[in-house]
Amino acid sequence: MGDDDVRGGSGDDGIDAGAGDKDVRAATGDNTVVSGDGNDEVRSGWGDDSISTGDGDDAIRSGDGGAGDDFIEVGHGDNPIRGGAGDDTIVGSTGFDTAVYDGSVLDFDI
């Protein structure tokens, strides 16, 4: 339950990072990332990813360089979230969440 750096590989990864402050990097593939309570930074790759975080101020960046259809759900806290170019679903919680999208504003349902 400490502060950790967690790295995924080039395939489909399932990462359960647990509680504590984490730096999680899921690479290419269709990844599932779960991080518990703490202030986390989570980055995902090109695939269709599912990211779920616990309470804390988490920074999420999905689809680095890719257009996957991602599902992102964050816990309580102030969370900056960047979706990629795909069909992303972002679910916020209490706190001040900020979402940044790629593409035309006409393509968004908020």
PDB file of C-alpha atoms in Angstrom:
ATOM      1  CA  MET A   1       0.000   0.000   0.000  1.00  0.00           C
ATOM      2  CA  GLY A   2       2.752   2.420  -0.877  1.00  0.00           C
ATOM      3  CA  ASP A   3       3.829   4.752  -3.611  1.00  0.00           C
ATOM      4  CA  ASP A   4       4.669   2.781  -6.750  1.00  0.00           C
ATOM      5  CA  ASP A   5       5.503   3.021 -10.437  1.00  0.00           C
ATOM      6  CA  VAL A   6       3.559   0.415 -12.434  1.00  0.00           C
ATOM      7  CA  ARG A   7       4.233  -0.328 -16.115  1.00  0.00           C
ATOM      8  CA  GLY A   8       2.212  -2.482 -18.508  1.00  0.00           C
ATOM      9  CA  GLY A   9       3.581  -4.342 -21.507  1.00  0.00           C
ATOM     10  CA  SER A  10       2.706  -4.391 -25.191  1.00  0.00           C
ATOM     11  CA  GLY A  11      -0.287  -6.765 -24.838  1.00  0.00           C
ATOM     12  CA  ASP A  12      -3.642  -6.522 -23.091  1.00  0.00           C
ATOM     13  CA  ASP A  13      -2.909  -5.723 -19.439  1.00  0.00           C
ATOM     14  CA  GLY A  14      -4.961  -5.984 -16.255  1.00  0.00           C
ATOM     15  CA  ILE A  15      -3.423  -3.687 -13.632  1.00  0.00           C
ATOM     16  CA  ASP A  16      -4.696  -3.418 -10.049  1.00  0.00           C
ATOM     17  CA  ALA A  17      -2.433  -0.779  -8.541  1.00  0.00           C
ATOM     18  CA  GLY A  18      -3.961  -0.715  -5.044  1.00  0.00           C
ATOM     19  CA  ALA A  19      -3.982   2.226  -2.638  1.00  0.00           C
ATOM     20  CA  GLY A  20      -1.259   4.848  -2.327  1.00  0.00           C
ATOM     21  CA  ASP A  21       0.134   7.377  -4.788  1.00  0.00           C
ATOM     22  CA  LYS A  22       0.762   5.617  -8.104  1.00  0.00           C
ATOM     23  CA  ASP A  23       2.324   6.379 -11.477  1.00  0.00           C
ATOM     24  CA  VAL A  24       0.678   3.870 -13.832  1.00  0.00           C
ATOM     25  CA  ARG A  25       1.560   3.501 -17.517  1.00  0.00           C
ATOM     26  CA  ALA A  26      -0.512   1.000 -19.502  1.00  0.00           C
ATOM     27  CA  ALA A  27       1.013   0.570 -22.958  1.00  0.00           C
ATOM     28  CA  THR A  28      -0.611  -0.627 -26.183  1.00  0.00           C
ATOM     29  CA  GLY A  29      -3.401  -3.188 -26.063  1.00  0.00           C
ATOM     30  CA  ASP A  30      -6.851  -3.209 -24.491  1.00  0.00           C
ATOM     31  CA  ASN A  31      -6.037  -2.482 -20.852  1.00  0.00           C
ATOM     32  CA  THR A  32      -7.946  -2.499 -17.579  1.00  0.00           C
ATOM     33  CA  VAL A  33      -6.470  -0.255 -14.886  1.00  0.00           C
ATOM     34  CA  VAL A  34      -7.825  -0.020 -11.336  1.00  0.00           C
ATOM     35  CA  SER A  35      -6.078   2.240  -8.851  1.00  0.00           C
ATOM     36  CA  GLY A  36      -7.224   2.684  -5.289  1.00  0.00           C
ATOM     37  CA  ASP A  37      -7.300   5.725  -3.051  1.00  0.00           C
ATOM     38  CA  GLY A  38      -4.366   8.094  -3.444  1.00  0.00           C
ATOM     39  CA  ASN A  39      -3.103  10.749  -5.830  1.00  0.00           C
ATOM     40  CA  ASP A  40      -2.476   8.805  -9.017  1.00  0.00           C
ATOM     41  CA  GLU A  41      -1.260   9.548 -12.521  1.00  0.00           C
ATOM     42  CA  VAL A  42      -2.601   7.054 -15.060  1.00  0.00           C
ATOM     43  CA  ARG A  43      -1.728   6.950 -18.765  1.00  0.00           C
ATOM     44  CA  SER A  44      -3.088   4.458 -21.244  1.00  0.00           C
ATOM     45  CA  GLY A  45      -2.157   3.561 -24.800  1.00  0.00           C
ATOM     46  CA  TRP A  46      -3.846   3.004 -28.130  1.00  0.00           C
ATOM     47  CA  GLY A  47      -6.387   0.311 -27.262  1.00  0.00           C
ATOM     48  CA  ASP A  48      -9.891   0.262 -25.844  1.00  0.00           C
ATOM     49  CA  ASP A  49      -9.080   0.867 -22.184  1.00  0.00           C
ATOM     50  CA  SER A  50     -11.039   0.849 -18.931  1.00  0.00           C
ATOM     51  CA  ILE A  51      -9.655   3.076 -16.162  1.00  0.00           C
ATOM     52  CA  SER A  52     -11.137   3.322 -12.676  1.00  0.00           C
ATOM     53  CA  THR A  53      -9.591   5.303  -9.826  1.00  0.00           C
ATOM     54  CA  GLY A  54     -10.385   5.653  -6.147  1.00  0.00           C
ATOM     55  CA  ASP A  55     -10.570   8.794  -4.046  1.00  0.00           C
ATOM     56  CA  GLY A  56      -7.764  11.316  -4.438  1.00  0.00           C
ATOM     57  CA  ASP A  57      -6.548  13.884  -6.939  1.00  0.00           C
ATOM     58  CA  ASP A  58      -5.894  11.724  -9.998  1.00  0.00           C
ATOM     59  CA  ALA A  59      -4.556  12.809 -13.392  1.00  0.00           C
ATOM     60  CA  ILE A  60      -5.814  10.618 -16.245  1.00  0.00           C
ATOM     61  CA  ARG A  61      -4.549  10.691 -19.814  1.00  0.00           C
ATOM     62  CA  SER A  62      -6.033   8.065 -22.092  1.00  0.00           C
ATOM     63  CA  GLY A  63      -5.149   7.224 -25.644  1.00  0.00           C
ATOM     64  CA  ASP A  64      -1.633   8.637 -25.813  1.00  0.00           C
ATOM     65  CA  GLY A  65      -1.207   8.625 -29.564  1.00  0.00           C
ATOM     66  CA  GLY A  66      -4.259   6.476 -30.287  1.00  0.00           C
ATOM     67  CA  ALA A  67      -7.978   6.506 -30.908  1.00  0.00           C
ATOM     68  CA  GLY A  68      -9.276   3.758 -28.622  1.00  0.00           C
ATOM     69  CA  ASP A  69     -12.791   3.780 -27.209  1.00  0.00           C
ATOM     70  CA  ASP A  70     -12.061   4.225 -23.509  1.00  0.00           C
ATOM     71  CA  PHE A  71     -14.140   4.109 -20.323  1.00  0.00           C
ATOM     72  CA  ILE A  72     -12.819   6.331 -17.526  1.00  0.00           C
ATOM     73  CA  GLU A  73     -14.362   6.587 -14.056  1.00  0.00           C
ATOM     74  CA  VAL A  74     -12.779   8.639 -11.276  1.00  0.00           C
ATOM     75  CA  GLY A  75     -13.399   8.801  -7.541  1.00  0.00           C
ATOM     76  CA  HIS A  76     -13.791  11.816  -5.257  1.00  0.00           C
ATOM     77  CA  GLY A  77     -11.164  14.495  -5.817  1.00  0.00           C
ATOM     78  CA  ASP A  78      -9.999  17.121  -8.279  1.00  0.00           C
ATOM     79  CA  ASN A  79      -9.236  15.136 -11.414  1.00  0.00           C
ATOM     80  CA  PRO A  80      -7.901  16.435 -14.742  1.00  0.00           C
ATOM     81  CA  ILE A  81      -8.930  13.913 -17.411  1.00  0.00           C
ATOM     82  CA  ARG A  82      -7.802  13.830 -21.025  1.00  0.00           C
ATOM     83  CA  GLY A  83      -9.652  11.491 -23.338  1.00  0.00           C
ATOM     84  CA  GLY A  84      -8.132  10.450 -26.633  1.00  0.00           C
ATOM     85  CA  ALA A  85      -9.497  10.642 -30.156  1.00  0.00           C
ATOM     86  CA  GLY A  86     -11.855   7.644 -29.818  1.00  0.00           C
ATOM     87  CA  ASP A  87     -15.397   7.306 -28.474  1.00  0.00           C
ATOM     88  CA  ASP A  88     -14.597   7.829 -24.794  1.00  0.00           C
ATOM     89  CA  THR A  89     -16.970   7.705 -21.837  1.00  0.00           C
ATOM     90  CA  ILE A  90     -15.897   9.752 -18.808  1.00  0.00           C
ATOM     91  CA  VAL A  91     -17.668   9.533 -15.447  1.00  0.00           C
ATOM     92  CA  GLY A  92     -16.687  12.109 -12.828  1.00  0.00           C
ATOM     93  CA  SER A  93     -17.488  12.296  -9.134  1.00  0.00           C
ATOM     94  CA  THR A  94     -17.507  14.936  -6.410  1.00  0.00           C
ATOM     95  CA  GLY A  95     -14.686  17.425  -6.589  1.00  0.00           C
ATOM     96  CA  PHE A  96     -13.546  19.643  -9.439  1.00  0.00           C
ATOM     97  CA  ASP A  97     -13.040  17.379 -12.458  1.00  0.00           C
ATOM     98  CA  THR A  98     -11.786  18.805 -15.753  1.00  0.00           C
ATOM     99  CA  ALA A  99     -12.224  16.875 -19.006  1.00  0.00           C
ATOM    100  CA  VAL A 100     -10.252  17.638 -22.182  1.00  0.00           C
ATOM    101  CA  TYR A 101     -11.291  15.963 -25.425  1.00  0.00           C
ATOM    102  CA  ASP A 102      -9.831  15.601 -28.909  1.00  0.00           C
ATOM    103  CA  GLY A 103     -12.029  16.377 -31.913  1.00  0.00           C
ATOM    104  CA  SER A 104     -14.881  18.701 -32.771  1.00  0.00           C
ATOM    105  CA  VAL A 105     -17.121  20.089 -30.013  1.00  0.00           C
ATOM    106  CA  LEU A 106     -20.072  18.931 -32.147  1.00  0.00           C
ATOM    107  CA  ASP A 107     -19.091  15.320 -31.419  1.00  0.00           C
ATOM    108  CA  PHE A 108     -19.557  15.568 -27.625  1.00  0.00           C
ATOM    109  CA  ASP A 109     -22.448  14.729 -25.324  1.00  0.00           C
ATOM    110  CA  ILE A 110     -21.865  16.268 -21.899  1.00  0.00           C
TER     111      ILE A 110
END
